[in-house]
Short mmCIF file of the C-alpha atoms (twelve columns), coordinates in Angstrom:
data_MODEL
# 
_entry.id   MODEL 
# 
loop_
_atom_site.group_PDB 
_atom_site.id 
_atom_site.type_symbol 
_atom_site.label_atom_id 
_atom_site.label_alt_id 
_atom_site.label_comp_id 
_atom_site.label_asym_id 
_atom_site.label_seq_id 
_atom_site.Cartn_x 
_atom_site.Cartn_y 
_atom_site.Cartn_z 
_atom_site.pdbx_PDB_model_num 
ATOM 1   C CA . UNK A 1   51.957 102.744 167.435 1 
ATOM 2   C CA . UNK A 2   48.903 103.874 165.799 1 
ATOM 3   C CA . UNK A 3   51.036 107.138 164.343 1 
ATOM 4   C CA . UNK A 4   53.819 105.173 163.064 1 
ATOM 5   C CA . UNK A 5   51.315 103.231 161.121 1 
ATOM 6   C CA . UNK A 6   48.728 105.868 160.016 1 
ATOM 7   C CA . UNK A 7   51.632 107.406 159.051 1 
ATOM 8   C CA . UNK A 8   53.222 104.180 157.516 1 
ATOM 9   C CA . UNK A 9   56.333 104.558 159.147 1 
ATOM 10  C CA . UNK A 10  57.188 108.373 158.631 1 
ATOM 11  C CA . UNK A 11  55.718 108.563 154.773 1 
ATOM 12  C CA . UNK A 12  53.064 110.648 155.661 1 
ATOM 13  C CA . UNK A 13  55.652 113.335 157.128 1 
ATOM 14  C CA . UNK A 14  56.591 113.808 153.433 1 
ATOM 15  C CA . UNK A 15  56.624 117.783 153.335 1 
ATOM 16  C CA . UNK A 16  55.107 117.345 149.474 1 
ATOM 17  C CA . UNK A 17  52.514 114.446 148.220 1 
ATOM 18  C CA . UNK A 18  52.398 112.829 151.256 1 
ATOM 19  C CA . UNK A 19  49.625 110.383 149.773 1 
ATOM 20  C CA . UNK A 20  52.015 109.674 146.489 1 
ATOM 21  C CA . UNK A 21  54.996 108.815 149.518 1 
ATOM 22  C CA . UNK A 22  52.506 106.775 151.159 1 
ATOM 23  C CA . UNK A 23  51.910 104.796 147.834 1 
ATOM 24  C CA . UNK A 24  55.090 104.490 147.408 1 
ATOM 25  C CA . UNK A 25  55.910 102.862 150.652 1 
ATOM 26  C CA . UNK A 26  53.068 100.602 150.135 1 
ATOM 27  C CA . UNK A 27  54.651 98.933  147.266 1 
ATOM 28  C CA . UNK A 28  58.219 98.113  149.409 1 
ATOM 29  C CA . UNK A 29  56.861 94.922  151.549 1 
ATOM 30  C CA . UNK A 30  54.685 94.406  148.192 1 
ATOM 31  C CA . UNK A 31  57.356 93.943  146.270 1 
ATOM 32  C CA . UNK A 32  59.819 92.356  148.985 1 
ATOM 33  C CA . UNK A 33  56.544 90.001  149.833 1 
ATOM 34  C CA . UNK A 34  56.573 88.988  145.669 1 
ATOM 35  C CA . UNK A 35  60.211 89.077  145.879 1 
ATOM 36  C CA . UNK A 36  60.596 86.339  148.932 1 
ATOM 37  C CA . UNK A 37  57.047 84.233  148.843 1 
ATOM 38  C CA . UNK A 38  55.530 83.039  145.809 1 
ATOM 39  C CA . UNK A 39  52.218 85.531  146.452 1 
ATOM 40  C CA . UNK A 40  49.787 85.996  143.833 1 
ATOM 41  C CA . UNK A 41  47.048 88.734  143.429 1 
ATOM 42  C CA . UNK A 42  44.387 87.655  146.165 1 
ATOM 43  C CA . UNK A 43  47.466 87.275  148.854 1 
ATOM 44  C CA . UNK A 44  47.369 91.312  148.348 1 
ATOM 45  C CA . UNK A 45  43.511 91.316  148.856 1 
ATOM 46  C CA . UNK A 46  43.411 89.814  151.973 1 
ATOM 47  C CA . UNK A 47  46.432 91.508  153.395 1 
ATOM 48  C CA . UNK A 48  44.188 94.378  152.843 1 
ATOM 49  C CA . UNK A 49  41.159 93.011  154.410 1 
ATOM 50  C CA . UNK A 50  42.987 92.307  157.567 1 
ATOM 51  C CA . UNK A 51  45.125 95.380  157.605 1 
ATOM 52  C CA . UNK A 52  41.767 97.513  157.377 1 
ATOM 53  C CA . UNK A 53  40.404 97.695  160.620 1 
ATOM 54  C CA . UNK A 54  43.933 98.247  161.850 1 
ATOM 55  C CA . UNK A 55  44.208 100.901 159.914 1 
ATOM 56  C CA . UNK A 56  40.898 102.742 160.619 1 
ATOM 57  C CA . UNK A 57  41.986 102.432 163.894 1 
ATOM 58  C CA . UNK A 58  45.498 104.632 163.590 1 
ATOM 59  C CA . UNK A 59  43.759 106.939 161.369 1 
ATOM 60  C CA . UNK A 60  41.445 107.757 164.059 1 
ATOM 61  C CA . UNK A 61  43.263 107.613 166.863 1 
ATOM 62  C CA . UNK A 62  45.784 110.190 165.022 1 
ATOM 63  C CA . UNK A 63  42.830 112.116 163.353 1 
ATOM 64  C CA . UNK A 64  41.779 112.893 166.899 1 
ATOM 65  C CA . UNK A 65  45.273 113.857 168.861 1 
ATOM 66  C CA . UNK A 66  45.324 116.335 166.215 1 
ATOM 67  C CA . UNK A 67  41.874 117.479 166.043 1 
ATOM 68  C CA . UNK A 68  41.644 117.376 162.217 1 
ATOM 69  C CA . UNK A 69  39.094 115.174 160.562 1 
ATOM 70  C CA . UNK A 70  41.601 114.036 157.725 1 
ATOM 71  C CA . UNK A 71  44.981 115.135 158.589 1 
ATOM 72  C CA . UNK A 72  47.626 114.945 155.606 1 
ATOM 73  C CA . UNK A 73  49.861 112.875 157.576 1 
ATOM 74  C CA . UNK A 74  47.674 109.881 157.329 1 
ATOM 75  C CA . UNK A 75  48.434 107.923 154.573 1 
ATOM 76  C CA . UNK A 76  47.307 104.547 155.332 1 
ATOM 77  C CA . UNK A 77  44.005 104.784 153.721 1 
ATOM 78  C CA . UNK A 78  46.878 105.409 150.493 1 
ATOM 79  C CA . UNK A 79  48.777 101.958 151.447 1 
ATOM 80  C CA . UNK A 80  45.696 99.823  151.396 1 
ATOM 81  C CA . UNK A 81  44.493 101.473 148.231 1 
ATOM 82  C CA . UNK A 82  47.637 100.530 146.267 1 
ATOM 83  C CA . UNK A 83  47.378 96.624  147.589 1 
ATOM 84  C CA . UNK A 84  43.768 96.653  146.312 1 
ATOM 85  C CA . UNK A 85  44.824 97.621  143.093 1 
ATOM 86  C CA . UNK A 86  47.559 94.934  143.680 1 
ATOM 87  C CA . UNK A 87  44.711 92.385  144.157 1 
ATOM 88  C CA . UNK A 88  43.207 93.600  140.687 1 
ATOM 89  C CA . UNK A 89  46.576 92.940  138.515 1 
ATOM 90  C CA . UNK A 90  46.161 89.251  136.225 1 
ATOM 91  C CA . UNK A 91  49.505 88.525  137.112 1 
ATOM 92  C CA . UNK A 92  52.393 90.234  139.904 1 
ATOM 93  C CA . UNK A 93  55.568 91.676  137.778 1 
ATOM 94  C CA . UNK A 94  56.877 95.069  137.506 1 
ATOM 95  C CA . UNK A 95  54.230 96.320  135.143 1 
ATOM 96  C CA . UNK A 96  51.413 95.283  137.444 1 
ATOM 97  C CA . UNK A 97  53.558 96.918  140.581 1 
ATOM 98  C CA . UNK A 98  53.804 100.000 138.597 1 
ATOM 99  C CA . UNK A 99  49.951 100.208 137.130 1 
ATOM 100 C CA . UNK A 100 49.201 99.393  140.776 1 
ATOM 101 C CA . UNK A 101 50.755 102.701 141.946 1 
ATOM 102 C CA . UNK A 102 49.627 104.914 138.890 1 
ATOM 103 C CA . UNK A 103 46.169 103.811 138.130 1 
ATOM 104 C CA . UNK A 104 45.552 104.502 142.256 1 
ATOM 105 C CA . UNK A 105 47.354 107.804 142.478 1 
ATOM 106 C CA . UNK A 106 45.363 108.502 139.255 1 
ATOM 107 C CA . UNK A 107 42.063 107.793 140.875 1 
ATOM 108 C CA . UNK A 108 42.808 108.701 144.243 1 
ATOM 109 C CA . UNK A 109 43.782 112.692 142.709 1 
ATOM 110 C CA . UNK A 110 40.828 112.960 140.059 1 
ATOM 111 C CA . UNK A 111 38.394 111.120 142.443 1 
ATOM 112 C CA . UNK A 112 35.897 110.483 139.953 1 
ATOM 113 C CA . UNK A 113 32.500 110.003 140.387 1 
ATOM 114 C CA . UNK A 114 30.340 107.935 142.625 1 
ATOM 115 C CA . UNK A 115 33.809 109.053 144.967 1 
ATOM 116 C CA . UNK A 116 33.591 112.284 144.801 1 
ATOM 117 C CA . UNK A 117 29.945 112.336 145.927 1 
ATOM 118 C CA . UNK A 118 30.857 109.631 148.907 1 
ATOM 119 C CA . UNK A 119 33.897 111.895 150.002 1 
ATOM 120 C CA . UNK A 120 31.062 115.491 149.902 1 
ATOM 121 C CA . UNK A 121 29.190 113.258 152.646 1 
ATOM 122 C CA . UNK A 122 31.731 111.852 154.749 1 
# 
């Protein structure tokens, strides 16, 4: 259980961008959740809130069966990412699904600083 999610069902196994895959899968029950329920921005930020410590949990459980500190496969830290930007948008439609995804990949691959500096210490 805790591969299939720190993987997010198999997006992590992406042989290239792993973390772009894992976006990318974050934004399928995003958009079927928009699609279905009438969900607004702060639905996303507490899906992420309560998905957190569940995922910290299958990131280290699979961090340590394979003795890496941050494998690539992981990509859940990448799924909760994109539904926090999700909980930043003004208003849920395609743009703000798609700015979601950018804007984090963006960030997430230049990791500006104060990130940078946190990542150096971790």
């Amino acid at each position: 259980m805790a591969e299939l999610l720190a993987t997010w069902f198999g997006c992590g196994y992406v042989p290239k961008a792993p973390g772009t895959a894992g976006a990318l899968g974050a934004l399928i029950p995003a958009i079927l959740l928009w699609t279905w329920l009438p969900v607004s921005p702060w639905h996303f930020a507490a899906l992420a809130a309560l998905a957190t410590p569940i995922g910290i949990w299958a990131a280290d459980e699979v961090a340590r069966k394979k003795g890496l500190k941050d494998p690539q496969i992981v990509v859940i830290d990448e799924v909760l990412g994109v539904w926090i930007a999700l909980a930043g948008a003004a208003t849920l439609n395609w743009k703000s699904f798609l700015g979601a995804f950018a804007l984090f990949r963006l960030f997430d691959i230049w990791k500006p600083q104060p990130v940078r500096k946190l990542e150096q210490l971790g």
